[in-house]
């Protein structure tokens, strides 16, 4: 048996394409296609339905994949046990996260992580743009979103609680909204990005309302929206951890606190794999240590291997 062909086939399934598998394994697309074809010839069955736009497992392919998944996982676990005390964990990680999350939280975690694992390097990009994890070769993507790419393994980490807020000066000039519908008579400062549509979803006590008040300013940066609100431009909705200092200093006042907004989550996504490289595992475990330290029971979804380390 050629285990290399088995691994390539598993990556095609997990990445959803020959191109994705090639990028994940660092080989050419032609090599991926040839190795899968050789596997099918030797097995005497078709494992994949191929179209110009997608791949789909045949019944035989699905059965085969589920069998090899366990075998490959066991092999990786055995290798990890064998090499854990012999090899230093090394490699590079490409990490992308929202600007504000990186500045206020992730920067310190990455610094401590790199001090703990000096043979690992990280290329970190802070951005609010839409990211193609597979195409760009990203190892870890942090987002503040409710959306999940089915091609990726994703975990909701913590809730990014949002509140509507405005400056005392703005509310003195325009009045304070009493019910969600009042927002339609106010000026909004809207966050709009690849994962945020700019509207506000608010529960009025009976139903969820989708409100889209007029906006003089639309921006893809949370800190920018916060600063514009402090200057009295209008009402905005930003995560509490971004605005907490301004709220404490009475530069911004929460409004409509009795009417909860639809909350978003901080999520972590990475390419699906049968087994995780050791550099992935230690990064995820280190991240969750920091999450438990800051959020405790507020941590939402926890990978099984982290739970097995008594983090619950």
C-alpha positions as a LaTeX table, in Angstrom:
\begin{tabular}{lrrr}
\hline
Residue & $x$ (\AA) & $y$ (\AA) & $z$ (\AA) \\
\hline
Unk1 & 0.00 & 0.00 & 0.00 \\
Unk2 & 1.25 & 3.47 & $-0.92$ \\
Unk3 & 0.42 & 5.55 & 2.18 \\
Unk4 & 1.42 & 8.69 & 0.31 \\
Unk5 & $-1.47$ & 8.17 & $-2.12$ \\
Unk6 & $-3.84$ & 7.52 & 0.78 \\
Unk7 & $-2.79$ & 10.77 & 2.45 \\
Unk8 & $-3.21$ & 12.71 & $-0.79$ \\
Unk9 & $-6.71$ & 11.27 & $-1.28$ \\
Unk10 & $-7.67$ & 12.24 & 2.27 \\
Unk11 & $-6.50$ & 15.79 & 1.67 \\
Unk12 & $-8.53$ & 16.05 & $-1.55$ \\
Unk13 & $-11.63$ & 15.10 & 0.45 \\
Unk14 & $-10.89$ & 17.47 & 3.32 \\
Unk15 & $-9.87$ & 20.45 & 1.19 \\
Unk16 & $-12.67$ & 19.89 & $-1.30$ \\
Unk17 & $-10.48$ & 20.14 & $-4.40$ \\
Unk18 & $-7.27$ & 18.99 & $-6.03$ \\
Unk19 & $-5.98$ & 22.56 & $-5.84$ \\
Unk20 & $-6.63$ & 22.81 & $-2.11$ \\
Unk21 & $-4.96$ & 19.46 & $-1.48$ \\
Unk22 & $-1.94$ & 20.51 & $-3.52$ \\
Unk23 & $-1.56$ & 23.71 & $-1.50$ \\
Unk24 & $-2.01$ & 21.90 & 1.82 \\
Unk25 & 0.62 & 19.28 & 0.93 \\
Unk26 & 3.02 & 21.54 & $-0.93$ \\
Unk27 & 2.92 & 19.55 & $-4.17$ \\
Unk28 & 1.57 & 20.18 & $-7.66$ \\
Unk29 & $-2.06$ & 19.77 & $-8.64$ \\
Unk30 & $-0.97$ & 17.37 & $-11.39$ \\
Unk31 & 0.71 & 15.13 & $-8.82$ \\
Unk32 & $-2.44$ & 15.10 & $-6.69$ \\
Unk33 & $-4.61$ & 14.16 & $-9.67$ \\
Unk34 & $-2.21$ & 11.43 & $-10.79$ \\
Unk35 & $-1.88$ & 9.85 & $-7.35$ \\
Unk36 & $-5.65$ & 9.74 & $-6.82$ \\
Unk37 & $-6.12$ & 8.20 & $-10.26$ \\
Unk38 & $-3.48$ & 5.55 & $-9.44$ \\
Unk39 & $-5.27$ & 4.77 & $-6.18$ \\
Unk40 & $-8.56$ & 4.27 & $-8.03$ \\
Unk41 & $-6.93$ & 2.01 & $-10.61$ \\
Unk42 & $-5.31$ & $-0.17$ & $-7.95$ \\
Unk43 & $-8.53$ & $-0.30$ & $-5.92$ \\
Unk44 & $-10.59$ & $-1.08$ & $-9.02$ \\
Unk45 & $-13.32$ & 1.40 & $-8.04$ \\
Unk46 & $-14.11$ & 5.05 & $-8.60$ \\
Unk47 & $-13.64$ & 7.06 & $-5.41$ \\
Unk48 & $-14.61$ & 10.53 & $-6.63$ \\
Unk49 & $-17.16$ & 12.05 & $-8.98$ \\
Unk50 & $-15.37$ & 14.88 & $-10.81$ \\
Unk51 & $-17.07$ & 17.87 & $-12.40$ \\
Unk52 & $-15.65$ & 21.16 & $-13.62$ \\
Unk53 & $-16.84$ & 22.87 & $-10.43$ \\
Unk54 & $-16.78$ & 20.33 & $-7.63$ \\
Unk55 & $-15.79$ & 16.93 & $-6.32$ \\
Unk56 & $-18.08$ & 14.45 & $-4.62$ \\
Unk57 & $-17.34$ & 11.14 & $-2.97$ \\
Unk58 & $-18.80$ & 8.00 & $-4.48$ \\
Unk59 & $-20.36$ & 5.50 & $-2.09$ \\
Unk60 & $-17.15$ & 3.46 & $-2.23$ \\
Unk61 & $-15.08$ & 6.62 & $-1.78$ \\
Unk62 & $-17.05$ & 7.67 & 1.29 \\
Unk63 & $-16.66$ & 4.25 & 2.90 \\
Unk64 & $-12.94$ & 4.20 & 2.10 \\
Unk65 & $-12.37$ & 7.71 & 3.45 \\
Unk66 & $-14.01$ & 6.98 & 6.79 \\
Unk67 & $-11.88$ & 3.86 & 7.21 \\
Unk68 & $-8.58$ & 5.55 & 6.40 \\
Unk69 & $-9.37$ & 8.58 & 8.58 \\
Unk70 & $-9.07$ & 6.49 & 11.74 \\
Unk71 & $-5.93$ & 4.74 & 10.47 \\
Unk72 & $-4.19$ & 8.01 & 9.60 \\
Unk73 & $-5.16$ & 9.52 & 12.93 \\
Unk74 & $-3.72$ & 6.53 & 14.78 \\
Unk75 & $-0.50$ & 6.79 & 12.77 \\
Unk76 & $-0.18$ & 10.48 & 13.58 \\
Unk77 & $-0.83$ & 9.87 & 17.27 \\
Unk78 & 1.86 & 7.17 & 17.30 \\
Unk79 & 4.32 & 9.49 & 15.58 \\
Unk80 & 3.56 & 12.28 & 18.05 \\
Unk81 & 4.19 & 9.97 & 21.00 \\
Unk82 & 7.42 & 8.71 & 19.47 \\
Unk83 & 8.80 & 12.13 & 18.65 \\
Unk84 & 7.39 & 14.27 & 21.46 \\
Unk85 & 10.48 & 14.01 & 23.61 \\
Unk86 & 12.92 & 13.88 & 20.72 \\
Unk87 & 11.95 & 16.74 & 18.44 \\
Unk88 & 11.58 & 20.42 & 19.06 \\
Unk89 & 8.30 & 21.81 & 17.76 \\
Unk90 & 9.11 & 24.11 & 14.87 \\
Unk91 & 7.62 & 25.64 & 11.75 \\
Unk92 & 5.82 & 28.76 & 10.56 \\
Unk93 & 2.20 & 29.74 & 11.12 \\
Unk94 & 0.28 & 32.24 & 9.02 \\
Unk95 & $-2.36$ & 33.87 & 11.24 \\
Unk96 & $-5.00$ & 36.39 & 10.15 \\
Unk97 & $-7.35$ & 38.21 & 12.51 \\
Unk98 & $-9.46$ & 41.39 & 12.74 \\
Unk99 & $-7.45$ & 44.49 & 13.49 \\
Unk100 & $-8.98$ & 45.30 & 16.87 \\
Unk101 & $-8.92$ & 41.71 & 18.13 \\
Unk102 & $-5.25$ & 41.49 & 17.26 \\
Unk103 & $-4.38$ & 44.78 & 18.93 \\
Unk104 & $-6.36$ & 44.26 & 22.14 \\
Unk105 & $-6.05$ & 40.53 & 22.75 \\
Unk106 & $-4.19$ & 38.33 & 20.30 \\
Unk107 & $-0.93$ & 40.29 & 20.18 \\
Unk108 & $-0.05$ & 39.46 & 23.78 \\
Unk109 & $-1.04$ & 35.82 & 23.38 \\
Unk110 & 1.14 & 35.39 & 20.30 \\
Unk111 & 4.08 & 37.02 & 22.08 \\
Unk112 & 3.80 & 34.62 & 25.02 \\
Unk113 & 3.31 & 31.67 & 22.67 \\
Unk114 & 6.47 & 32.48 & 20.70 \\
Unk115 & 8.44 & 32.88 & 23.93 \\
Unk116 & 7.29 & 29.38 & 24.91 \\
Unk117 & 8.04 & 27.87 & 21.48 \\
Unk118 & 11.11 & 29.75 & 20.18 \\
Unk119 & 11.47 & 27.54 & 17.08 \\
Unk120 & 8.03 & 28.52 & 15.78 \\
Unk121 & 7.62 & 31.67 & 13.69 \\
Unk122 & 4.38 & 33.51 & 12.94 \\
Unk123 & 3.36 & 35.75 & 10.05 \\
Unk124 & 0.40 & 37.72 & 11.43 \\
Unk125 & $-1.85$ & 39.94 & 9.33 \\
Unk126 & $-4.43$ & 42.22 & 10.93 \\
Unk127 & $-7.21$ & 42.92 & 8.46 \\
Unk128 & $-10.98$ & 43.09 & 8.06 \\
Unk129 & $-10.92$ & 41.86 & 4.45 \\
Unk130 & $-12.45$ & 38.62 & 3.19 \\
Unk131 & $-9.88$ & 35.83 & 3.39 \\
Unk132 & $-9.64$ & 32.61 & 1.36 \\
Unk133 & $-7.89$ & 30.33 & 3.84 \\
Unk134 & $-7.10$ & 27.53 & 1.39 \\
Unk135 & $-6.08$ & 29.69 & $-1.55$ \\
Unk136 & $-3.86$ & 31.95 & 0.58 \\
Unk137 & $-2.27$ & 29.15 & 2.60 \\
Unk138 & $-3.55$ & 30.51 & 5.92 \\
Unk139 & $-3.06$ & 28.33 & 8.99 \\
Unk140 & $-5.42$ & 30.12 & 11.41 \\
Unk141 & $-8.16$ & 32.65 & 10.73 \\
Unk142 & $-9.83$ & 34.59 & 13.53 \\
Unk143 & $-13.11$ & 36.33 & 12.73 \\
Unk144 & $-15.98$ & 38.10 & 14.46 \\
Unk145 & $-18.85$ & 36.50 & 12.59 \\
Unk146 & $-21.72$ & 34.03 & 12.60 \\
Unk147 & $-20.71$ & 32.60 & 9.23 \\
Unk148 & $-18.77$ & 29.36 & 8.82 \\
Unk149 & $-17.05$ & 28.03 & 5.71 \\
Unk150 & $-17.92$ & 24.30 & 5.44 \\
Unk151 & $-14.48$ & 23.62 & 3.94 \\
Unk152 & $-12.85$ & 24.71 & 7.21 \\
Unk153 & $-12.75$ & 23.40 & 10.75 \\
Unk154 & $-14.24$ & 26.18 & 12.87 \\
Unk155 & $-14.82$ & 26.78 & 16.57 \\
Unk156 & $-16.82$ & 29.57 & 18.19 \\
Unk157 & $-14.51$ & 30.84 & 20.91 \\
Unk158 & $-16.40$ & 33.52 & 22.87 \\
Unk159 & $-19.37$ & 35.82 & 22.37 \\
Unk160 & $-18.50$ & 39.29 & 21.09 \\
Unk161 & $-21.28$ & 41.11 & 23.00 \\
Unk162 & $-22.49$ & 44.24 & 21.22 \\
Unk163 & $-24.37$ & 47.26 & 22.49 \\
Unk164 & $-25.88$ & 50.27 & 20.84 \\
Unk165 & $-24.22$ & 53.44 & 22.10 \\
Unk166 & $-23.84$ & 57.14 & 21.44 \\
Unk167 & $-22.10$ & 60.15 & 22.97 \\
Unk168 & $-23.86$ & 62.29 & 25.63 \\
Unk169 & $-23.59$ & 65.22 & 23.22 \\
Unk170 & $-25.41$ & 63.35 & 20.44 \\
Unk171 & $-28.18$ & 62.20 & 22.76 \\
Unk172 & $-28.60$ & 65.72 & 24.16 \\
Unk173 & $-29.05$ & 67.08 & 20.62 \\
Unk174 & $-31.23$ & 64.30 & 19.20 \\
Unk175 & $-32.85$ & 62.60 & 22.17 \\
Unk176 & $-32.49$ & 59.06 & 23.49 \\
Unk177 & $-34.31$ & 56.24 & 21.67 \\
Unk178 & $-36.87$ & 54.52 & 23.91 \\
Unk179 & $-37.80$ & 51.58 & 21.68 \\
Unk180 & $-35.94$ & 49.95 & 18.77 \\
Unk181 & $-38.21$ & 51.55 & 16.16 \\
Unk182 & $-36.99$ & 54.99 & 17.33 \\
Unk183 & $-33.62$ & 54.21 & 15.77 \\
Unk184 & $-35.06$ & 54.87 & 12.33 \\
Unk185 & $-35.21$ & 58.56 & 13.25 \\
Unk186 & $-31.54$ & 58.70 & 14.18 \\
Unk187 & $-28.21$ & 58.77 & 12.36 \\
Unk188 & $-26.26$ & 55.52 & 12.40 \\
Unk189 & $-22.55$ & 54.83 & 12.19 \\
Unk190 & $-22.49$ & 51.44 & 10.52 \\
Unk191 & $-19.90$ & 48.72 & 10.50 \\
Unk192 & $-19.78$ & 47.10 & 7.08 \\
Unk193 & $-17.29$ & 44.45 & 6.00 \\
Unk194 & $-17.05$ & 41.06 & 4.33 \\
Unk195 & $-18.92$ & 39.50 & 7.28 \\
Unk196 & $-21.06$ & 42.39 & 8.54 \\
Unk197 & $-23.94$ & 43.74 & 6.45 \\
Unk198 & $-24.33$ & 46.99 & 8.38 \\
Unk199 & $-27.88$ & 46.40 & 9.63 \\
Unk200 & $-28.93$ & 45.93 & 13.25 \\
Unk201 & $-30.97$ & 42.95 & 14.47 \\
Unk202 & $-32.75$ & 43.75 & 17.74 \\
Unk203 & $-35.29$ & 41.88 & 19.87 \\
Unk204 & $-38.23$ & 44.12 & 20.81 \\
Unk205 & $-39.61$ & 41.73 & 23.44 \\
Unk206 & $-41.74$ & 39.78 & 20.96 \\
Unk207 & $-39.74$ & 39.35 & 17.78 \\
Unk208 & $-36.45$ & 40.08 & 16.12 \\
Unk209 & $-36.43$ & 43.30 & 14.09 \\
Unk210 & $-34.03$ & 43.98 & 11.24 \\
Unk211 & $-33.42$ & 47.72 & 11.36 \\
Unk212 & $-31.41$ & 49.69 & 8.83 \\
Unk213 & $-31.42$ & 53.34 & 9.97 \\
Unk214 & $-29.87$ & 56.00 & 7.71 \\
Unk215 & $-26.09$ & 56.23 & 7.98 \\
Unk216 & $-23.88$ & 59.19 & 7.23 \\
Unk217 & $-20.81$ & 57.01 & 7.80 \\
Unk218 & $-20.12$ & 53.40 & 6.89 \\
Unk219 & $-16.78$ & 51.90 & 7.87 \\
Unk220 & $-15.11$ & 48.48 & 8.16 \\
Unk221 & $-13.12$ & 49.30 & 11.32 \\
Unk222 & $-14.62$ & 49.04 & 14.81 \\
Unk223 & $-12.23$ & 51.50 & 16.44 \\
Unk224 & $-12.99$ & 54.05 & 13.72 \\
Unk225 & $-16.72$ & 53.68 & 14.38 \\
Unk226 & $-16.18$ & 54.05 & 18.12 \\
Unk227 & $-14.17$ & 57.25 & 17.70 \\
Unk228 & $-16.74$ & 58.76 & 15.34 \\
Unk229 & $-19.46$ & 57.99 & 17.90 \\
Unk230 & $-17.44$ & 59.63 & 20.68 \\
Unk231 & $-17.32$ & 62.77 & 18.51 \\
Unk232 & $-21.11$ & 62.79 & 18.39 \\
Unk233 & $-21.71$ & 61.78 & 14.78 \\
Unk234 & $-24.40$ & 59.21 & 15.54 \\
Unk235 & $-25.34$ & 55.88 & 17.13 \\
Unk236 & $-23.17$ & 52.84 & 16.60 \\
Unk237 & $-23.08$ & 49.19 & 17.69 \\
Unk238 & $-19.65$ & 47.79 & 18.56 \\
Unk239 & $-18.37$ & 44.93 & 20.75 \\
Unk240 & $-18.31$ & 45.92 & 24.40 \\
Unk241 & $-14.62$ & 45.05 & 24.80 \\
Unk242 & $-13.80$ & 47.66 & 22.14 \\
Unk243 & $-15.85$ & 50.41 & 23.81 \\
Unk244 & $-15.51$ & 49.55 & 27.51 \\
Unk245 & $-13.03$ & 52.32 & 28.33 \\
Unk246 & $-15.16$ & 54.93 & 26.55 \\
Unk247 & $-18.24$ & 53.68 & 28.43 \\
Unk248 & $-16.42$ & 53.79 & 31.77 \\
Unk249 & $-15.30$ & 57.36 & 31.03 \\
Unk250 & $-18.86$ & 58.36 & 30.02 \\
Unk251 & $-17.68$ & 59.26 & 26.53 \\
Unk252 & $-20.28$ & 56.79 & 25.23 \\
Unk253 & $-23.60$ & 55.86 & 26.81 \\
Unk254 & $-25.29$ & 52.49 & 26.17 \\
Unk255 & $-28.85$ & 52.80 & 24.86 \\
Unk256 & $-31.78$ & 50.40 & 24.53 \\
Unk257 & $-30.13$ & 47.99 & 26.98 \\
Unk258 & $-33.47$ & 46.27 & 27.59 \\
Unk259 & $-33.61$ & 45.24 & 23.91 \\
Unk260 & $-30.80$ & 42.76 & 23.16 \\
Unk261 & $-29.00$ & 42.76 & 19.85 \\
Unk262 & $-28.22$ & 39.64 & 17.87 \\
Unk263 & $-24.75$ & 38.76 & 19.08 \\
Unk264 & $-21.77$ & 37.66 & 17.05 \\
Unk265 & $-18.94$ & 35.35 & 18.05 \\
Unk266 & $-15.19$ & 35.33 & 17.86 \\
Unk267 & $-14.37$ & 32.26 & 15.79 \\
Unk268 & $-11.22$ & 30.33 & 14.93 \\
Unk269 & $-10.97$ & 28.51 & 11.60 \\
Unk270 & $-8.28$ & 26.40 & 9.98 \\
Unk271 & $-8.02$ & 23.88 & 7.11 \\
Unk272 & $-9.66$ & 20.53 & 7.83 \\
Unk273 & $-7.16$ & 17.74 & 8.34 \\
Unk274 & $-7.34$ & 14.10 & 9.39 \\
Unk275 & $-4.62$ & 14.91 & 11.89 \\
Unk276 & $-3.28$ & 18.19 & 13.17 \\
Unk277 & 0.41 & 19.07 & 12.88 \\
Unk278 & 2.02 & 19.41 & 16.30 \\
Unk279 & 2.49 & 23.14 & 15.75 \\
Unk280 & $-1.30$ & 23.42 & 15.27 \\
Unk281 & $-2.08$ & 21.48 & 18.42 \\
Unk282 & 0.23 & 23.47 & 20.67 \\
Unk283 & $-1.04$ & 26.75 & 19.23 \\
Unk284 & $-4.67$ & 25.80 & 19.82 \\
Unk285 & $-3.96$ & 24.51 & 23.33 \\
Unk286 & $-2.06$ & 27.71 & 24.21 \\
Unk287 & $-4.89$ & 29.84 & 22.83 \\
Unk288 & $-7.49$ & 28.01 & 24.90 \\
Unk289 & $-5.38$ & 28.41 & 28.03 \\
Unk290 & $-5.59$ & 32.17 & 27.46 \\
Unk291 & $-9.32$ & 32.01 & 26.71 \\
Unk292 & $-10.04$ & 30.08 & 29.92 \\
Unk293 & $-7.94$ & 32.58 & 31.86 \\
Unk294 & $-9.90$ & 35.58 & 30.51 \\
Unk295 & $-13.40$ & 34.19 & 29.89 \\
Unk296 & $-13.64$ & 31.08 & 32.08 \\
Unk297 & $-16.98$ & 29.37 & 31.53 \\
Unk298 & $-17.76$ & 31.88 & 28.77 \\
Unk299 & $-15.64$ & 29.85 & 26.34 \\
Unk300 & $-18.10$ & 28.35 & 23.84 \\
Unk301 & $-16.76$ & 25.45 & 21.75 \\
Unk302 & $-13.76$ & 23.40 & 22.82 \\
Unk303 & $-11.88$ & 20.84 & 20.67 \\
Unk304 & $-11.91$ & 17.30 & 22.06 \\
Unk305 & $-8.14$ & 17.13 & 22.48 \\
Unk306 & $-8.24$ & 20.31 & 24.60 \\
Unk307 & $-11.01$ & 18.86 & 26.78 \\
Unk308 & $-8.91$ & 15.74 & 27.24 \\
Unk309 & $-6.29$ & 17.94 & 28.88 \\
Unk310 & $-8.78$ & 18.69 & 31.68 \\
Unk311 & $-9.78$ & 22.15 & 30.40 \\
Unk312 & $-13.49$ & 22.14 & 31.16 \\
\hline
\end{tabular}
